[in-house]
Short mmCIF file of N, CA and C and ligand atoms in Angstrom, two decimals:
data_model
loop_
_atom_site.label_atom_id
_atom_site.label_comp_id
_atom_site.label_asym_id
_atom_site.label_seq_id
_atom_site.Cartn_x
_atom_site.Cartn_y
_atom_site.Cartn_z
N UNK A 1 153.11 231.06 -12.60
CA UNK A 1 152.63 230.64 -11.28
C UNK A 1 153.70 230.81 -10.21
N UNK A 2 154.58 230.67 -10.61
CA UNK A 2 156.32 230.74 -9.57
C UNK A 2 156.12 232.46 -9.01
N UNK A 3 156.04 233.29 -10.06
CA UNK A 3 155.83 234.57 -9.41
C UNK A 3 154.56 234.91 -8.72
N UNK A 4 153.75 234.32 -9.04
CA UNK A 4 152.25 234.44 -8.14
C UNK A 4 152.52 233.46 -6.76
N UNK A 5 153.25 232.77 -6.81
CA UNK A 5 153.03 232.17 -5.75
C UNK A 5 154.22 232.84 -4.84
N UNK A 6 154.98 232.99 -4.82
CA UNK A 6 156.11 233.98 -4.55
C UNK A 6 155.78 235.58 -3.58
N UNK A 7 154.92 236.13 -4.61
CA UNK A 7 153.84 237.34 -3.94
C UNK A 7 153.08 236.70 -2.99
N UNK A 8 152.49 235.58 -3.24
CA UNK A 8 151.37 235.07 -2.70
C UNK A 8 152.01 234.98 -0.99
N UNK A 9 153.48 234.41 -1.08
CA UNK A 9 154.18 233.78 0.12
C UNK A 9 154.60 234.89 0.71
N UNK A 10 154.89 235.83 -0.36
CA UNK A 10 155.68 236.90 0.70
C UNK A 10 154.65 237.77 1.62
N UNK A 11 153.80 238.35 0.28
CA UNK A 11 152.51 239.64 1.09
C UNK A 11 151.61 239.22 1.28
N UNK A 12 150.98 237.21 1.83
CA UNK A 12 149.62 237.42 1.96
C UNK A 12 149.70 236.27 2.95
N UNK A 13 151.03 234.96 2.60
CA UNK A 13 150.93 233.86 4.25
C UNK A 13 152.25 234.99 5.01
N UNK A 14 152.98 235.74 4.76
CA UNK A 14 154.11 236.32 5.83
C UNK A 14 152.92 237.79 5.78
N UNK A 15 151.80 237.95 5.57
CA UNK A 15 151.17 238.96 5.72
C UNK A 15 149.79 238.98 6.63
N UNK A 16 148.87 238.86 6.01
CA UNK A 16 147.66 238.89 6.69
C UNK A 16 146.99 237.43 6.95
N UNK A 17 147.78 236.55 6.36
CA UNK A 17 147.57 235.39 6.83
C UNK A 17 148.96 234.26 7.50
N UNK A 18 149.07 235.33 7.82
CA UNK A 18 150.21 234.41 8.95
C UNK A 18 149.96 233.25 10.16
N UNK A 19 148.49 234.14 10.70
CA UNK A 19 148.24 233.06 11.65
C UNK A 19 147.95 231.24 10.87
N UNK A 20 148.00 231.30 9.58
CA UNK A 20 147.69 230.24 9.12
C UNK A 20 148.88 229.67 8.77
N UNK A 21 149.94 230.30 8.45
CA UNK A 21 151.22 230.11 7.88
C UNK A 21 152.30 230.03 9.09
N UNK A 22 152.02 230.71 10.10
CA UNK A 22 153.02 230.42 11.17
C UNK A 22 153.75 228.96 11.67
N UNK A 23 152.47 227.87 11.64
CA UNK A 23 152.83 226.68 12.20
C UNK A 23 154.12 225.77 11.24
N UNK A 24 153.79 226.56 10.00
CA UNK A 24 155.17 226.39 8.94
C UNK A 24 156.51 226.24 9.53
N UNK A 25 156.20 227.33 9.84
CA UNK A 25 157.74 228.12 10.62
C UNK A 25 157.98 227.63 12.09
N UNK A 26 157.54 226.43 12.43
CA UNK A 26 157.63 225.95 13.78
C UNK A 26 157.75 224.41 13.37
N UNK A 27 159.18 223.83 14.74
CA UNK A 27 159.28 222.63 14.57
C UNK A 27 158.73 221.73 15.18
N UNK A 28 158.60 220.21 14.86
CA UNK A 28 157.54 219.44 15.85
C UNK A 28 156.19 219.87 16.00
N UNK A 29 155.25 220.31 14.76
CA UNK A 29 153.78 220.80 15.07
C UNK A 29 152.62 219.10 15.01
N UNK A 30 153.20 218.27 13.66
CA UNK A 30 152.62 217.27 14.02
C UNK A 30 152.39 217.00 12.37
N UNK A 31 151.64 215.94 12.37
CA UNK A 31 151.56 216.02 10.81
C UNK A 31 150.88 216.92 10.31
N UNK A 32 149.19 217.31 10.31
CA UNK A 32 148.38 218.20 9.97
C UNK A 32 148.91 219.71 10.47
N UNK A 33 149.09 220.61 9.89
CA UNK A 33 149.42 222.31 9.76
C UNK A 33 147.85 223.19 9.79
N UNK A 34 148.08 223.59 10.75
CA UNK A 34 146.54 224.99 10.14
C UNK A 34 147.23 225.58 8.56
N UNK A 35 148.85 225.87 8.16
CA UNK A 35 149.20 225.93 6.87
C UNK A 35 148.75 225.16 5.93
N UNK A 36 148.44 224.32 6.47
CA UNK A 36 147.09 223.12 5.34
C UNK A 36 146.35 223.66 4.76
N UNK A 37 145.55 224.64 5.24
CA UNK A 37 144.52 225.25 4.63
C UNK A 37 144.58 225.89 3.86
N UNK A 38 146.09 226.55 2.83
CA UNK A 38 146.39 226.89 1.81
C UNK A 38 145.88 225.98 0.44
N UNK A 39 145.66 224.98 0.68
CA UNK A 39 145.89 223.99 -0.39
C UNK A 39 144.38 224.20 -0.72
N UNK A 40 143.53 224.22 0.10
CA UNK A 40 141.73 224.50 -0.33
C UNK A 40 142.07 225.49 -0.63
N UNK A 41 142.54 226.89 -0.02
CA UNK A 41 142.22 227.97 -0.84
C UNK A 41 142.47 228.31 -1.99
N UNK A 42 144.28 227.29 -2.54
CA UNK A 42 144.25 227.40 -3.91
C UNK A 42 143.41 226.82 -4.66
N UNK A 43 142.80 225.39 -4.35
CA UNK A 43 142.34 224.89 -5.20
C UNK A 43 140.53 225.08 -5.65
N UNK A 44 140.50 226.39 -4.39
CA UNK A 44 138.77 226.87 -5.22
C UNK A 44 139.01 227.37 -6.17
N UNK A 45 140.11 228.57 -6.91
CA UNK A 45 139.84 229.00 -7.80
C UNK A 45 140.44 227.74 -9.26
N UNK A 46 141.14 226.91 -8.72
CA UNK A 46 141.69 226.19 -9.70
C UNK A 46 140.31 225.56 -9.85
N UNK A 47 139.71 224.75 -9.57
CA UNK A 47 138.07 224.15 -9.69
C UNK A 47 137.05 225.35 -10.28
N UNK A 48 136.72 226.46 -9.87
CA UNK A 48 136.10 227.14 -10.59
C UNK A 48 136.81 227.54 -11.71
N UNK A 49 137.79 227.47 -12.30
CA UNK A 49 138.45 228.44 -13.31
C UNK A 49 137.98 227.55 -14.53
N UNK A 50 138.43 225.90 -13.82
CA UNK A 50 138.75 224.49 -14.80
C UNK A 50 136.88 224.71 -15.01
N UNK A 51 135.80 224.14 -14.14
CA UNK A 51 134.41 224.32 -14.83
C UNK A 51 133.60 225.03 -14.97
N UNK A 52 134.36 226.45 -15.05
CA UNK A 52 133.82 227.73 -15.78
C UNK A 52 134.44 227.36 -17.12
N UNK A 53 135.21 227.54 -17.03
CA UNK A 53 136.43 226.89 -18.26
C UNK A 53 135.69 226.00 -19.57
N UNK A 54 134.77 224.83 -18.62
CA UNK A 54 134.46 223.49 -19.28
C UNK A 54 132.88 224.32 -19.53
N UNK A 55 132.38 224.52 -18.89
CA UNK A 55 130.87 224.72 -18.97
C UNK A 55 130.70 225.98 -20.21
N UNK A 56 131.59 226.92 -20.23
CA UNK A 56 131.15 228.42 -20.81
C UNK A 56 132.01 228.41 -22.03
N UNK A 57 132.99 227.30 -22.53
CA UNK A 57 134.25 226.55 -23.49
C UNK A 57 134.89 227.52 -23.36
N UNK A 58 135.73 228.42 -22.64
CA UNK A 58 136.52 229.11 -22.20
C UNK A 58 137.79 228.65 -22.21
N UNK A 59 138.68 228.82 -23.24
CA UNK A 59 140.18 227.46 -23.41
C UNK A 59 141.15 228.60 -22.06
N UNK A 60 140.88 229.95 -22.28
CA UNK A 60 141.89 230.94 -21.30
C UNK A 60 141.58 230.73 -19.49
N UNK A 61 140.02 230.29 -19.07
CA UNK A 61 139.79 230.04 -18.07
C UNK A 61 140.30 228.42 -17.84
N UNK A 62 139.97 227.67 -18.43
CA UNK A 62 140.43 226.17 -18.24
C UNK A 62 141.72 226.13 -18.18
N UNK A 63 142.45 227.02 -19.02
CA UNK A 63 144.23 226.67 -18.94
C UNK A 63 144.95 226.81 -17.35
N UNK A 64 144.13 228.10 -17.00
CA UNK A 64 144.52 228.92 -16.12
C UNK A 64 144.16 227.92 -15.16
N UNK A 65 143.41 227.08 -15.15
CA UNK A 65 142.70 226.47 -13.77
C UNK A 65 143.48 225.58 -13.67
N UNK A 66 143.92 225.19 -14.79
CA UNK A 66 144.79 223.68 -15.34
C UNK A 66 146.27 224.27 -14.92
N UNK A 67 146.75 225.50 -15.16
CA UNK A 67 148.14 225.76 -14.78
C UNK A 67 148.12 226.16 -13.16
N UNK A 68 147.31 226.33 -12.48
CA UNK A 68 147.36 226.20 -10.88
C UNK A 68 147.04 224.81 -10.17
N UNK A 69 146.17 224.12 -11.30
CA UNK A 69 146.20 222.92 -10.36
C UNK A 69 148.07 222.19 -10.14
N UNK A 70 148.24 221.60 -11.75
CA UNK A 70 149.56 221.36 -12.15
C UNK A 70 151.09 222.10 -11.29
N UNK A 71 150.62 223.63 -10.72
CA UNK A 71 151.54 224.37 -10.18
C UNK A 71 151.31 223.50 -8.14
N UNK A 72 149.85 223.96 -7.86
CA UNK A 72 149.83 223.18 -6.58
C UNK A 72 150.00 221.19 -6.76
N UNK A 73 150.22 220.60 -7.60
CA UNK A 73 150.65 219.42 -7.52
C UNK A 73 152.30 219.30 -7.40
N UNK A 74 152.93 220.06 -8.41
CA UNK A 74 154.88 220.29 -8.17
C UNK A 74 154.98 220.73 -6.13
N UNK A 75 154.07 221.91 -6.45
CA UNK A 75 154.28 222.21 -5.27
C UNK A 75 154.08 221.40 -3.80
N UNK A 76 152.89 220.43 -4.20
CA UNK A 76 152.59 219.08 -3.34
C UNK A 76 154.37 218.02 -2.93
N UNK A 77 154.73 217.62 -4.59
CA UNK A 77 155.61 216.99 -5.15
C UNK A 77 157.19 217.18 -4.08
N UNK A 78 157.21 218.66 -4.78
CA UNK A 78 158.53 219.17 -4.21
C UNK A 78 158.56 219.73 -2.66
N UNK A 79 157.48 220.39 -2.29
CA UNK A 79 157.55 221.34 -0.62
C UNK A 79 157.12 220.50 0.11
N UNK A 80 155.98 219.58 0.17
CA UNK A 80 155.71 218.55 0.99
C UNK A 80 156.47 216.90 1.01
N UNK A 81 156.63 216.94 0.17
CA UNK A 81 157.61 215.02 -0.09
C UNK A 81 158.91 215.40 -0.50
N UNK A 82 159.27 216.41 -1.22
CA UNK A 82 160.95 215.84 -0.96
C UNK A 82 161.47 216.97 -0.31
N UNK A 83 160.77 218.15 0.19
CA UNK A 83 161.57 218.74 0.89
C UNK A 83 161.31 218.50 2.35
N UNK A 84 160.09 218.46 2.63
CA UNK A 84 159.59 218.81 4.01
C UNK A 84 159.48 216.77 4.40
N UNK A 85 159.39 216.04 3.54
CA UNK A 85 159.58 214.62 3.65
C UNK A 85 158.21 214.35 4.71
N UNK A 86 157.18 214.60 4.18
CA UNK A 86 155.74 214.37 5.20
C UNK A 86 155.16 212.84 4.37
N UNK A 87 155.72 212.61 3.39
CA UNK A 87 155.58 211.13 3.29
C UNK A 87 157.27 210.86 2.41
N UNK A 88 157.20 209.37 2.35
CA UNK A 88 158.54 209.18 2.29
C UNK A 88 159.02 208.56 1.09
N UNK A 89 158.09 208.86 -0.11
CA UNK A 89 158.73 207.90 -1.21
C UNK A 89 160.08 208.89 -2.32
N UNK A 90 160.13 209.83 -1.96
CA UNK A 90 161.37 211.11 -2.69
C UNK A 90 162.80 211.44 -1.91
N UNK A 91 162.77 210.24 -0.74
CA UNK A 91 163.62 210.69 -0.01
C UNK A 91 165.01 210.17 -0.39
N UNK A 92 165.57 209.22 -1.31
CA UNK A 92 166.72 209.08 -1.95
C UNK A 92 166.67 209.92 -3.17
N UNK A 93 166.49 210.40 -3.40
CA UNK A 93 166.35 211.23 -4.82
C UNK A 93 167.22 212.55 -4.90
N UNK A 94 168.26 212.58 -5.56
CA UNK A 94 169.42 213.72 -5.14
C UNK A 94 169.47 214.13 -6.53
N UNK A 95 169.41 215.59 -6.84
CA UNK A 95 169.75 216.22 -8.37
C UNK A 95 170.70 217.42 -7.62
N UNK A 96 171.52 218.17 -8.49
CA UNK A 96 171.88 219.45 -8.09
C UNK A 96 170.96 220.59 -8.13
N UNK A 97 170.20 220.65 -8.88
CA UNK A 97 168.92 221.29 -8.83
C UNK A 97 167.92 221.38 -7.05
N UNK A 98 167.47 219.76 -7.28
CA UNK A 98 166.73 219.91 -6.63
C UNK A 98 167.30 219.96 -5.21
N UNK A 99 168.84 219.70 -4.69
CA UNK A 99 169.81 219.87 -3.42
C UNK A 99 169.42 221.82 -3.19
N UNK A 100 169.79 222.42 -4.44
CA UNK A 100 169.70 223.67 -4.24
C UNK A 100 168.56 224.15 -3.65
N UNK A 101 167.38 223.49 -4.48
CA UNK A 101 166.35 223.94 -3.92
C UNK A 101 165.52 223.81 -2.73
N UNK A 102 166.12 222.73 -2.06
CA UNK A 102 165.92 222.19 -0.83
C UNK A 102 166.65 222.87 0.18
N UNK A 103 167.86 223.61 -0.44
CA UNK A 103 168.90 224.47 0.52
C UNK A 103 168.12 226.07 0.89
N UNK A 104 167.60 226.06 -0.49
CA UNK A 104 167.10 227.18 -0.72
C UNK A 104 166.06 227.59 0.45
N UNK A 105 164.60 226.52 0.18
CA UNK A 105 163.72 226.57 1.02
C UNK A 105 164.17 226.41 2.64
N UNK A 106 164.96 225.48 2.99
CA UNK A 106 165.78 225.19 4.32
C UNK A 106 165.77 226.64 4.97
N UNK A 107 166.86 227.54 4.23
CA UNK A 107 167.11 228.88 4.29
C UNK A 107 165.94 229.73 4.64
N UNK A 108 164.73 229.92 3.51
CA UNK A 108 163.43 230.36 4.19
C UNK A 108 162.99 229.71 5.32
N UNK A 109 162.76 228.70 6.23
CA UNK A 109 162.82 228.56 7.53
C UNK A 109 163.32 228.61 8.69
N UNK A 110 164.49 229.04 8.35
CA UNK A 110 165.58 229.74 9.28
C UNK A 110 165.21 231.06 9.70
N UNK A 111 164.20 231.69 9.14
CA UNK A 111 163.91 232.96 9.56
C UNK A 111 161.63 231.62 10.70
N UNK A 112 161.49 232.75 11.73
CA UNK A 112 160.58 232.04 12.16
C UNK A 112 159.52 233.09 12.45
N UNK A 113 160.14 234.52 11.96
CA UNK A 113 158.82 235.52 12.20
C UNK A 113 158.31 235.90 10.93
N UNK A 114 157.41 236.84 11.25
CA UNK A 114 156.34 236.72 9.54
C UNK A 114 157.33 237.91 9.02
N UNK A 115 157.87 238.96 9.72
CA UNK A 115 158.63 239.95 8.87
C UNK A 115 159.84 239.42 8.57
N UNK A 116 160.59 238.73 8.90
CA UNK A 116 161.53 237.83 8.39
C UNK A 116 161.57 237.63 7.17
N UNK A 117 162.69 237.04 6.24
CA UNK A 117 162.06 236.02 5.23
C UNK A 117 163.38 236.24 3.56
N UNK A 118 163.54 235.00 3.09
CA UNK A 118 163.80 234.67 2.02
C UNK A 118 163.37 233.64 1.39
N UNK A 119 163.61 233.82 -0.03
CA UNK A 119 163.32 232.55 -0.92
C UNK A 119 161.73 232.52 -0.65
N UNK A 120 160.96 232.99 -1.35
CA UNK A 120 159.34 232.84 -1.32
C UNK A 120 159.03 231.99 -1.92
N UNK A 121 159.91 231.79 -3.07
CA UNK A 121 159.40 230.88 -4.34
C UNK A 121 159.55 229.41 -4.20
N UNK A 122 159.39 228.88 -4.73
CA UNK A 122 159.60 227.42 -4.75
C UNK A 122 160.47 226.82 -5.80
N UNK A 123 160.16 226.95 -6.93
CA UNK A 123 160.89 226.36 -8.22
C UNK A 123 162.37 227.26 -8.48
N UNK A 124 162.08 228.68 -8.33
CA UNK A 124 163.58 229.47 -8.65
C UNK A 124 164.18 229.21 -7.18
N UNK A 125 165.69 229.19 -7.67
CA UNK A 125 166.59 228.92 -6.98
C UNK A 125 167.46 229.68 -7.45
N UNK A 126 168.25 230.63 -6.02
CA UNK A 126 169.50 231.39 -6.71
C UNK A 126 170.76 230.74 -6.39
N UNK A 127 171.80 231.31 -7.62
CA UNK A 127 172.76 230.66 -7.69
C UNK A 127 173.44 230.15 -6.53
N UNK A 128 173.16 230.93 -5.90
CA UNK A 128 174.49 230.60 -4.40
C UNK A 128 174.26 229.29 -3.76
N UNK A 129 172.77 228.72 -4.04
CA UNK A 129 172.62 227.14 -3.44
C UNK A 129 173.24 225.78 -4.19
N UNK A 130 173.52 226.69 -4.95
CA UNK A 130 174.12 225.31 -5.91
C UNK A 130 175.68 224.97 -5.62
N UNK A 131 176.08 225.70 -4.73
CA UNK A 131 177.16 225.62 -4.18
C UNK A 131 177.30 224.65 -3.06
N UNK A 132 178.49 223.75 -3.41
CA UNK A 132 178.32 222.66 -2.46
C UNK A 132 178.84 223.22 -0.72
N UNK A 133 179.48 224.25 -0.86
CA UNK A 133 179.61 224.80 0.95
C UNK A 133 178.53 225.34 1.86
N UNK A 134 177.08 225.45 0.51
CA UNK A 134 176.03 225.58 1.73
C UNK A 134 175.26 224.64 1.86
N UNK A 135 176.17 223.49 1.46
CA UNK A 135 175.07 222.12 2.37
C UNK A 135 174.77 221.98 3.67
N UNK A 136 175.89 222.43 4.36
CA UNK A 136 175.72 222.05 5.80
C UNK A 136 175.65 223.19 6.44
N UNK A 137 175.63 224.14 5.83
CA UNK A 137 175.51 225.49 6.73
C UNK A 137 174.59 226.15 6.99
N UNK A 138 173.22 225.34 6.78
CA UNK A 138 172.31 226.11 7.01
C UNK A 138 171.12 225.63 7.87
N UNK A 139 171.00 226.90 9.36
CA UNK A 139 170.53 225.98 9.92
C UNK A 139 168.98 226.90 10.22
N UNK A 140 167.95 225.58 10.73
CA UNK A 140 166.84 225.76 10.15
C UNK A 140 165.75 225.17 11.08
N UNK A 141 164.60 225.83 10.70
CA UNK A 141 163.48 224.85 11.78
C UNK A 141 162.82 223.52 11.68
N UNK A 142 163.61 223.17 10.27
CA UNK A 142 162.44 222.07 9.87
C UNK A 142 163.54 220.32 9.71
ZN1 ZN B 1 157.04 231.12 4.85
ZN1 ZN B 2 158.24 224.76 3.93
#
């Protein structure tokens, strides 16, 4: 799911759906994002996959529905509450991991046009964030 969602970020919200993904990349929009509307679009096929899955006993369709829901819940978990802090219960919570990955994503918002862009992914993190000199050096829209 990390690499599907990755493609997903690079060639399809920095692509043909940017106008939905733009408000991402902008500070002070408000709580609700037109980028909101990612979260229905993942979760039609996760709902059809899971009761095609259940109805037709399909264990390869149900998994699949079951490993995107599970992928958009981390992704709920980690991009909305402890990185982007849109509610507030993850906000003391410090790992080296998850510092990196918060540096990481930081970094993808530093760019604010759709051809722009690093770090698509969410869960991989490259080495260089784990480095404690790019805590403070990175500056960003969010
Ligand atoms: Zn983006
Ligand atoms: Zn973000």
């Amino acid at each position: 799911m990390e690499l599907v969602a990755n493609v997903m970020h690079r060639y399809v919200m920095h692509g043909s759906m940017w106008n939905f993904h733009e408000d991402h990349h902008q500070k002070d929009i408000g709580f609700f994002e037109k980028n909101d509307v990612f979260f229905v679009i993942f979760a039609l096929p996760s709902m059809l996959l899971i009761m095609g899955g259940f109805f037709f006993s399909n264990l390869y369709a149900y998994a699949l529905g079951l490993g995107i829901t599970i992928y958009g819940l981390c992704y709920f978990l980690v991009h909305d509450v402890y990185i982007h802090r849109r509610f507030k219960f993850l906000d003391n919570f410090s790992h080296p991991y998850l510092d990196g990955l918060r540096r990481a994503h930081k970094d993808h918002h530093s760019h604010i046009y759709k051809e722009d862009g690093e770090n698509f992914g969410m869960l991989w993190v490259p080495l260089k964030y784990y480095s404690k000199q790019f805590k403070d050096s990175v500056s960003c829209a969010i």
